[in-house]
Coordinates of C-alpha atoms in Angstrom, one line a residue:
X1 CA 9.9 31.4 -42.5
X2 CA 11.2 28.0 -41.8
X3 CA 10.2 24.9 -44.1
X4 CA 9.5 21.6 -42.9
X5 CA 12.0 19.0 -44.4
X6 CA 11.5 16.6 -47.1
X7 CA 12.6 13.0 -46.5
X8 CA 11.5 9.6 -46.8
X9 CA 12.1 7.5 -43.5
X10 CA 14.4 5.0 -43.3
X11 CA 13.6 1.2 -43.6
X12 CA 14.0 -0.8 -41.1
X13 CA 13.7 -3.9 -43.0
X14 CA 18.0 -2.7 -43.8
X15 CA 19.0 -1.8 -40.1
X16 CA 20.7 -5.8 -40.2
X17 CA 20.3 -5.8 -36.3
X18 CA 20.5 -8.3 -33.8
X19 CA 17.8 -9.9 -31.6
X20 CA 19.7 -11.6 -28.6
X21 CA 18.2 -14.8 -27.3
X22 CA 19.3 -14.9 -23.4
X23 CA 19.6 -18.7 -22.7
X24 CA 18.3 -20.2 -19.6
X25 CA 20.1 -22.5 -17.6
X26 CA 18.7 -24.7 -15.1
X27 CA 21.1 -22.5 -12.5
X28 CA 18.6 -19.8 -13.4
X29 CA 15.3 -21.7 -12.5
X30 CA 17.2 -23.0 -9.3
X31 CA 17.8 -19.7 -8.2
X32 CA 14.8 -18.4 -8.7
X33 CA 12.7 -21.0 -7.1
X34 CA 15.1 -20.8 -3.9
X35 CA 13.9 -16.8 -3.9
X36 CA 10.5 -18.3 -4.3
X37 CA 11.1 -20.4 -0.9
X38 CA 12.7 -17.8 0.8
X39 CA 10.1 -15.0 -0.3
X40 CA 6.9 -17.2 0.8
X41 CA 9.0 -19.1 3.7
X42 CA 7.5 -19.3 7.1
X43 CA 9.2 -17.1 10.1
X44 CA 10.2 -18.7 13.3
X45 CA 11.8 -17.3 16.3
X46 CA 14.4 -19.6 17.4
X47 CA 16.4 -19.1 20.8
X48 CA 19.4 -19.1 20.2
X49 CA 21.4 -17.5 16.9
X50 CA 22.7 -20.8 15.0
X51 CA 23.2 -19.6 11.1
X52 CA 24.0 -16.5 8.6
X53 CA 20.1 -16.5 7.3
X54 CA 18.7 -15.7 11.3
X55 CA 17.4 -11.8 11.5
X56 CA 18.6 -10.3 14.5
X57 CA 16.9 -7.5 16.2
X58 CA 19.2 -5.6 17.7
X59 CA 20.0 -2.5 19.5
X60 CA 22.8 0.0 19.3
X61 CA 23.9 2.3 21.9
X62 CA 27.3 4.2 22.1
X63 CA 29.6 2.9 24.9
X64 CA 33.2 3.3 26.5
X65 CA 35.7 0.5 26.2
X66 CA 33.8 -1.6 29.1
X67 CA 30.4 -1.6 27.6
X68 CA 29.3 1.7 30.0
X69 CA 26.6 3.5 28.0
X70 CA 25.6 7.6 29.1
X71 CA 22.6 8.5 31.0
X72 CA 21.8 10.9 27.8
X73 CA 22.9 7.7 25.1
X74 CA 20.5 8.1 21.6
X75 CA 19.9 3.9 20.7
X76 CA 19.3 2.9 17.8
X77 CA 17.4 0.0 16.8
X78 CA 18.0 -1.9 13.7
X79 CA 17.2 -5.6 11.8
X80 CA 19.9 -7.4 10.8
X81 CA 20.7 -10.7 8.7
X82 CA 24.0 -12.3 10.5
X83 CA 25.5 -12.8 6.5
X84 CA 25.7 -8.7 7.1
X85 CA 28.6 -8.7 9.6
X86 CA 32.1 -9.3 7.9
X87 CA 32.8 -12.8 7.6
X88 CA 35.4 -13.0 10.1
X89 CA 32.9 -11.6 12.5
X90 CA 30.2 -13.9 12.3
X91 CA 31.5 -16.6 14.2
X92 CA 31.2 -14.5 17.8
X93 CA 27.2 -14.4 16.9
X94 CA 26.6 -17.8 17.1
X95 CA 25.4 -19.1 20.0
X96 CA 23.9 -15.6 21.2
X97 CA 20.8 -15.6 22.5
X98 CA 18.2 -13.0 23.7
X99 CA 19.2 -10.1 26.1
X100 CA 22.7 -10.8 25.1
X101 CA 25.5 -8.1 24.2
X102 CA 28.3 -7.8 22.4
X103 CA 30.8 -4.4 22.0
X104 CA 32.0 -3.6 18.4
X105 CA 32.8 -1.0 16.6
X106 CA 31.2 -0.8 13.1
X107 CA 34.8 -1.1 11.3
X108 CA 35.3 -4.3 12.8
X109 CA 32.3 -6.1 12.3
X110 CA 31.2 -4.9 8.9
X111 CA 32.9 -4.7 5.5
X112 CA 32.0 -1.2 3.6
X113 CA 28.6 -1.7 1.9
X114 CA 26.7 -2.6 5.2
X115 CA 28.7 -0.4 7.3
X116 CA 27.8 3.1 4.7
X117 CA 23.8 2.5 5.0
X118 CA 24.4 1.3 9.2
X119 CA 27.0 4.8 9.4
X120 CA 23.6 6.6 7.7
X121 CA 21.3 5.2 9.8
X122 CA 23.3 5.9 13.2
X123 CA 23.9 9.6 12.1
X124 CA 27.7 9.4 11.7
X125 CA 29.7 10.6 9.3
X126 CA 31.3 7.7 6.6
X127 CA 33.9 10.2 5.3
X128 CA 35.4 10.8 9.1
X129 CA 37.5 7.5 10.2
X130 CA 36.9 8.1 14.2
X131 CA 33.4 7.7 13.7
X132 CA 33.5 4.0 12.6
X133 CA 35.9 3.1 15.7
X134 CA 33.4 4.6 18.4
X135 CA 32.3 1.6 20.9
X136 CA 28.9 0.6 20.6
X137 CA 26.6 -1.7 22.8
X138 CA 25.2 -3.9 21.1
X139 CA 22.1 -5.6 22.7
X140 CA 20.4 -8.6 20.5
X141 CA 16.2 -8.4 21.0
X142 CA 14.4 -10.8 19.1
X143 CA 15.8 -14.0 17.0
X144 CA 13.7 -14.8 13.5
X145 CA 14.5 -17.3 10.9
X146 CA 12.3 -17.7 7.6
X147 CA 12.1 -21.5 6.9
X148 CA 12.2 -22.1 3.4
X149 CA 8.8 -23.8 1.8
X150 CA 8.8 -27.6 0.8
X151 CA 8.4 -27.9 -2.8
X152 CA 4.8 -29.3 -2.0
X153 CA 1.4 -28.2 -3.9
X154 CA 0.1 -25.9 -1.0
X155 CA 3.1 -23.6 -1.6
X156 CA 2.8 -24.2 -5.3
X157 CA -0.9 -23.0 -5.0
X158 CA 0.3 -20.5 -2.7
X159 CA 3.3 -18.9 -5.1
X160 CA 0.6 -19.3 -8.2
X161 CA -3.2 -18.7 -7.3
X162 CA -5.3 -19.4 -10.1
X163 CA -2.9 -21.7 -11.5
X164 CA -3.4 -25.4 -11.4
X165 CA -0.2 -27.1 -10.6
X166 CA 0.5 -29.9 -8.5
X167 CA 3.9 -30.9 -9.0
X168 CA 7.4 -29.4 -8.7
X169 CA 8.5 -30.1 -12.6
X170 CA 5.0 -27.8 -13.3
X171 CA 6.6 -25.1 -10.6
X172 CA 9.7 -24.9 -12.8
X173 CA 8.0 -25.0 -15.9
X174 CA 6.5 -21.8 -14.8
X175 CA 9.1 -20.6 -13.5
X176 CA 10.7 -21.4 -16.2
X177 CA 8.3 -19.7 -18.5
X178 CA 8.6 -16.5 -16.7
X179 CA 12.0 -16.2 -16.6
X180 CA 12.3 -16.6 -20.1
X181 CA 9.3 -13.8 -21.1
X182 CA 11.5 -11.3 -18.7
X183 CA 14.6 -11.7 -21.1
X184 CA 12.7 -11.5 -24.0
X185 CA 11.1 -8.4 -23.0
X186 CA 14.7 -7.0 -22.3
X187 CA 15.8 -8.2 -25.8
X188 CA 12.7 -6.7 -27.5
X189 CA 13.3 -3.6 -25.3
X190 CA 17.2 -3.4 -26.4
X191 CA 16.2 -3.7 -30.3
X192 CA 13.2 -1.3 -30.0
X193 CA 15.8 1.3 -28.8
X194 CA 18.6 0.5 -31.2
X195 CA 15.8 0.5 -33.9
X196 CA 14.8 4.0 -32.6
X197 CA 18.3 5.4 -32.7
X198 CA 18.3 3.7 -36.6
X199 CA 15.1 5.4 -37.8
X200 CA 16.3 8.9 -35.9
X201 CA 20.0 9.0 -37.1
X202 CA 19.3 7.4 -40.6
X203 CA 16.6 9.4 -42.1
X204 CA 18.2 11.9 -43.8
X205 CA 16.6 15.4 -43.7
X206 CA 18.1 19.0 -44.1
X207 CA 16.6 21.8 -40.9
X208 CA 16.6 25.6 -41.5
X209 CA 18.7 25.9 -38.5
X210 CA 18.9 29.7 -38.5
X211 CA 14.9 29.6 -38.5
X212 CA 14.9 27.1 -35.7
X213 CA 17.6 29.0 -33.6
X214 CA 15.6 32.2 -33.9
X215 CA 12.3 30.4 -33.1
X216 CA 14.3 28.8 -29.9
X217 CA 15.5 32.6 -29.4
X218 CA 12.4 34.3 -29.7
X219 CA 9.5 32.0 -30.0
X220 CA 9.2 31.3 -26.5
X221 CA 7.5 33.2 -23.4
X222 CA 10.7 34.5 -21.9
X223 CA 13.3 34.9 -24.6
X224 CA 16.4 32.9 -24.3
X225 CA 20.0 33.9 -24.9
X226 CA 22.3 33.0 -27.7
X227 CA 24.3 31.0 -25.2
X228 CA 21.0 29.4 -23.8
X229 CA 20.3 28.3 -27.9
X230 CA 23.6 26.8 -28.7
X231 CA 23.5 24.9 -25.0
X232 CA 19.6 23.4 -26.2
X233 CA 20.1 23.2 -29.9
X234 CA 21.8 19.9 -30.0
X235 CA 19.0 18.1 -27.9
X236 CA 15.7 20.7 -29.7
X237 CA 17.0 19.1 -32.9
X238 CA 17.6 15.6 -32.1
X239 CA 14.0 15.8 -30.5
X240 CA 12.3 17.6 -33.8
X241 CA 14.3 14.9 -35.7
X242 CA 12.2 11.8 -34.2
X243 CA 9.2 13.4 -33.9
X244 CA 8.6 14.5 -37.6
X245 CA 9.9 10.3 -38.1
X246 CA 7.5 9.2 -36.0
X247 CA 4.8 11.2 -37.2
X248 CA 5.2 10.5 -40.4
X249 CA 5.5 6.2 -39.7
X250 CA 1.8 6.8 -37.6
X251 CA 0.1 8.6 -40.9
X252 CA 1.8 6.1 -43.6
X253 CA 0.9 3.6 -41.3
X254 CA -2.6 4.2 -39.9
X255 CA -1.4 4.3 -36.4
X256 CA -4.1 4.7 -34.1
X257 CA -4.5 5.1 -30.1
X258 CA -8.3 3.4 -28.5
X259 CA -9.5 4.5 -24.8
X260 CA -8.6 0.8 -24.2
X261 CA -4.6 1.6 -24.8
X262 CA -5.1 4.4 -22.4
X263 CA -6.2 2.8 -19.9
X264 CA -3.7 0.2 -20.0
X265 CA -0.7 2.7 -19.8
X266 CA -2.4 4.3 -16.9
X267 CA -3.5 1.3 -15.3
X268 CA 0.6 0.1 -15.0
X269 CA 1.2 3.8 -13.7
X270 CA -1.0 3.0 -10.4
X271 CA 0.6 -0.4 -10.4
X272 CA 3.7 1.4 -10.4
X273 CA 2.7 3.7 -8.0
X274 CA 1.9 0.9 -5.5
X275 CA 4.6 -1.9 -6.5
X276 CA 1.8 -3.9 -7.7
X277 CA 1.3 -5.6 -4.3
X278 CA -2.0 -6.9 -3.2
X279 CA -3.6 -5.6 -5.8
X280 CA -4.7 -8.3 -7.8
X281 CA -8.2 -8.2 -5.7
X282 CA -9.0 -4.8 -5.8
X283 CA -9.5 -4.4 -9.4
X284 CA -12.8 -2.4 -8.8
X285 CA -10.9 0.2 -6.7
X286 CA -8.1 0.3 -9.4
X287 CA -10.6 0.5 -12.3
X288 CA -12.3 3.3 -10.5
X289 CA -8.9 5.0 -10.1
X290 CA -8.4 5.0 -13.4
X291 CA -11.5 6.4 -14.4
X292 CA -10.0 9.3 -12.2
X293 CA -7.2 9.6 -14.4
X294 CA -8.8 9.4 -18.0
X295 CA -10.4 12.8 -16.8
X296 CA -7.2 14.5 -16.7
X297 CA -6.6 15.5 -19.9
X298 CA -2.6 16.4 -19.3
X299 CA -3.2 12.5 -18.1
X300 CA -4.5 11.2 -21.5
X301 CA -2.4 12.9 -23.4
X302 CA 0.8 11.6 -22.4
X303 CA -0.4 8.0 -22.1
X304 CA -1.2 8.4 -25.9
X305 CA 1.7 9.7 -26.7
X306 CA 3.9 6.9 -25.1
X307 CA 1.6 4.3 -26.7
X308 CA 1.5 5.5 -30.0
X309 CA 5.8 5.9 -29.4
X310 CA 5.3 2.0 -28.6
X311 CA 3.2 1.0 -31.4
X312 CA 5.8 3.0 -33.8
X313 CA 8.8 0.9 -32.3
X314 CA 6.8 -2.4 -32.4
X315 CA 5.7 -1.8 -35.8
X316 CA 9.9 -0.7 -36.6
X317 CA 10.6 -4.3 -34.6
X318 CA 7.9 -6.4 -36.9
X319 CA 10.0 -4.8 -40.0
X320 CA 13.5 -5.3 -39.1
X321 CA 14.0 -9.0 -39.8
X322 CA 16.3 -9.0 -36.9
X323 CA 19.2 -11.9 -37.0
X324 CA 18.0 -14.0 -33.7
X325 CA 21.4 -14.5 -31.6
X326 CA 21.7 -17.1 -28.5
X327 CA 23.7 -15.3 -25.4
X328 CA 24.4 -15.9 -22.3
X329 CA 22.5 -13.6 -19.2
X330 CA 26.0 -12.0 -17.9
X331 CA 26.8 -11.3 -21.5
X332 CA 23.8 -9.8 -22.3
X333 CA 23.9 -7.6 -19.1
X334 CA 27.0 -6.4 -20.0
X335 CA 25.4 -5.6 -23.7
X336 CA 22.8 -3.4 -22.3
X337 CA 24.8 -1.8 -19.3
X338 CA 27.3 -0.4 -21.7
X339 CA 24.4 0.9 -24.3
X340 CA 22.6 2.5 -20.9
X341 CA 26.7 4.1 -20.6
X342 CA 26.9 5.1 -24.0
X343 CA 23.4 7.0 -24.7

């Protein structure tokens, strides 16, 4: 017989953690509405290839040293920005202009990270040197260049629907706005988890491990070795650990999941599904696909179980008194890159 533990959770209200407050610059805003300009800009198909922003459509066949392609050649067609060619390389684009050729060999004109996914694409092998010095004919198609949007209210309705604003300071206050709700999420998100390891790793509680090993042994439907126990232990325990702490904070603290909590974890799985795009007015087909979903009972299930892990961590968060500290976005990203590392 194994007994569950005795213990009394730990408070959160003691975890003295911190709650980083990204700042944002106006760098920040200017970047993102130049995205904005770019992402919503208007494509046109100039004649002749005059900057590193043109897309080129281009065609690749393997060649000798004079530009003579094979009867039996495989081509390969590809979209390019000119900023993808090595720097150096750029320069004998310019000018270029439909039906026009170049030969280059993919060592020359690229530097490594466009050459790797251009080596995939083409079938070669990146690890084998001779394959990135083969001649290739290069034959330029069409020439498109996204003009970026003027900062006037049609684009502003355009980037915002449903939003009334009319001038630019109202496009960066938005901007602005959002920005500044992403960063706090990622704070919230980086406290929630330290707050989860605090709960987990503080609450003191004693295991009948021999118990659990033997369950872990024997308890299952095929029978594990000794080996296969001490490999799983570890994680079984760590796993038994948060669940009897987050079991006990949803009873002490009347916890509860509604159909409407459902339904809103499910309804950012199809989001996620779909990236989210052109969604927005099809909300009767993704209400009805829902609907689909809260039949599943495997379905429900989970989504309860990750909101009522969220409403435990939110309720650890609204407890922990958490000293607010201003940082800077690289610093922060360095913060939660090296927690990702660590756990």
């Amino acid at each position: 017989m194994g007994l569950k533990p005795t213990f009394e959770v730990a408070d959160p209200a003691k975890s003295r953690l911190v709650r980083y407050k990204v700042t944002i610059g106006e760098d920040m805003v200017d970047a993102e509405v130049a995205r904005k300009r770019r992402q919503l800009g208007k494509m046109t198909e100039p004649e002749k290839v005059d900057n590193g922003e043109n897309v080129l459509n281009v065609t690749f066949q393997p060649c000798d040293e004079n530009g003579r392609v094979a009867e039996d050649a495989t081509s390969h067609s590809n979209s390019l920005l000119v900023k993808y060619f090595r720097e150096a390389y750029r320069p004998s684009l310019m000018g270029m202009s439909k039906g026009d050729t170049r030969i280059l060999n993919l060592e020359e004109a690229f530097d490594e990270k466009e050459r790797d996914w251009l080596v995939s694409d083409l079938g070669l092998d990146k690890n084998d040197p001779e394959s990135l010095k083969k001649g290739y004919l290069m034959t330029l198609g069409k020439i498109g260049h996204v003009e970026d949007r003027n900062l006037d209210e049609e684009f502003f309705k355009e980037a915002y629907p449903g939003k009334d604003i009319s001038t630019e300071a109202g496009f960066r206050d938005q901007i602005r706005s959002e920005i500044r709700s992403f960063w706090d999420k990622q704070s919230s998100n980086h406290l929630q988890h330290e707050l989860w390891h605090y709960l987990k790793d503080r609450t003191e509680m004693e295991f009948p491990d021999g118990f659990l090993r033997r369950w872990l042994m024997e308890g299952q439907e095929k029978p594990k070795t000794e080996e296969e126990v001490e490999a799983e232990f570890p994680t079984f325990k760590d796993q038994l650990r948060w669940t009897l702490v987050s079991d006990r904070i949803v009873t002490e603290q009347g916890i509860q999941v509604n159909e409407e909590d459902v339904r809103n974890v499910l309804r950012e799985q199809v989001m996620g599904y779909f990236g989210g795009v052109g969604l927005e007015g099809h909300m009767d087909w993704l209400e009805g696909y829902v609907d689909r979903m809260m039949k599943d009972r495997q379905q429900v299930e989970s989504a309860s179980r990750r909101v009522l892990g969220e409403k435990v961590l939110q309720w650890a968060e609204s407890r922990s008194d958490a000293e607010e500290k201003p940082i800077g976005k690289d610093e922060f990203t360095a913060i939660l890159e090296k927690h990702r590392h660590e756990h």
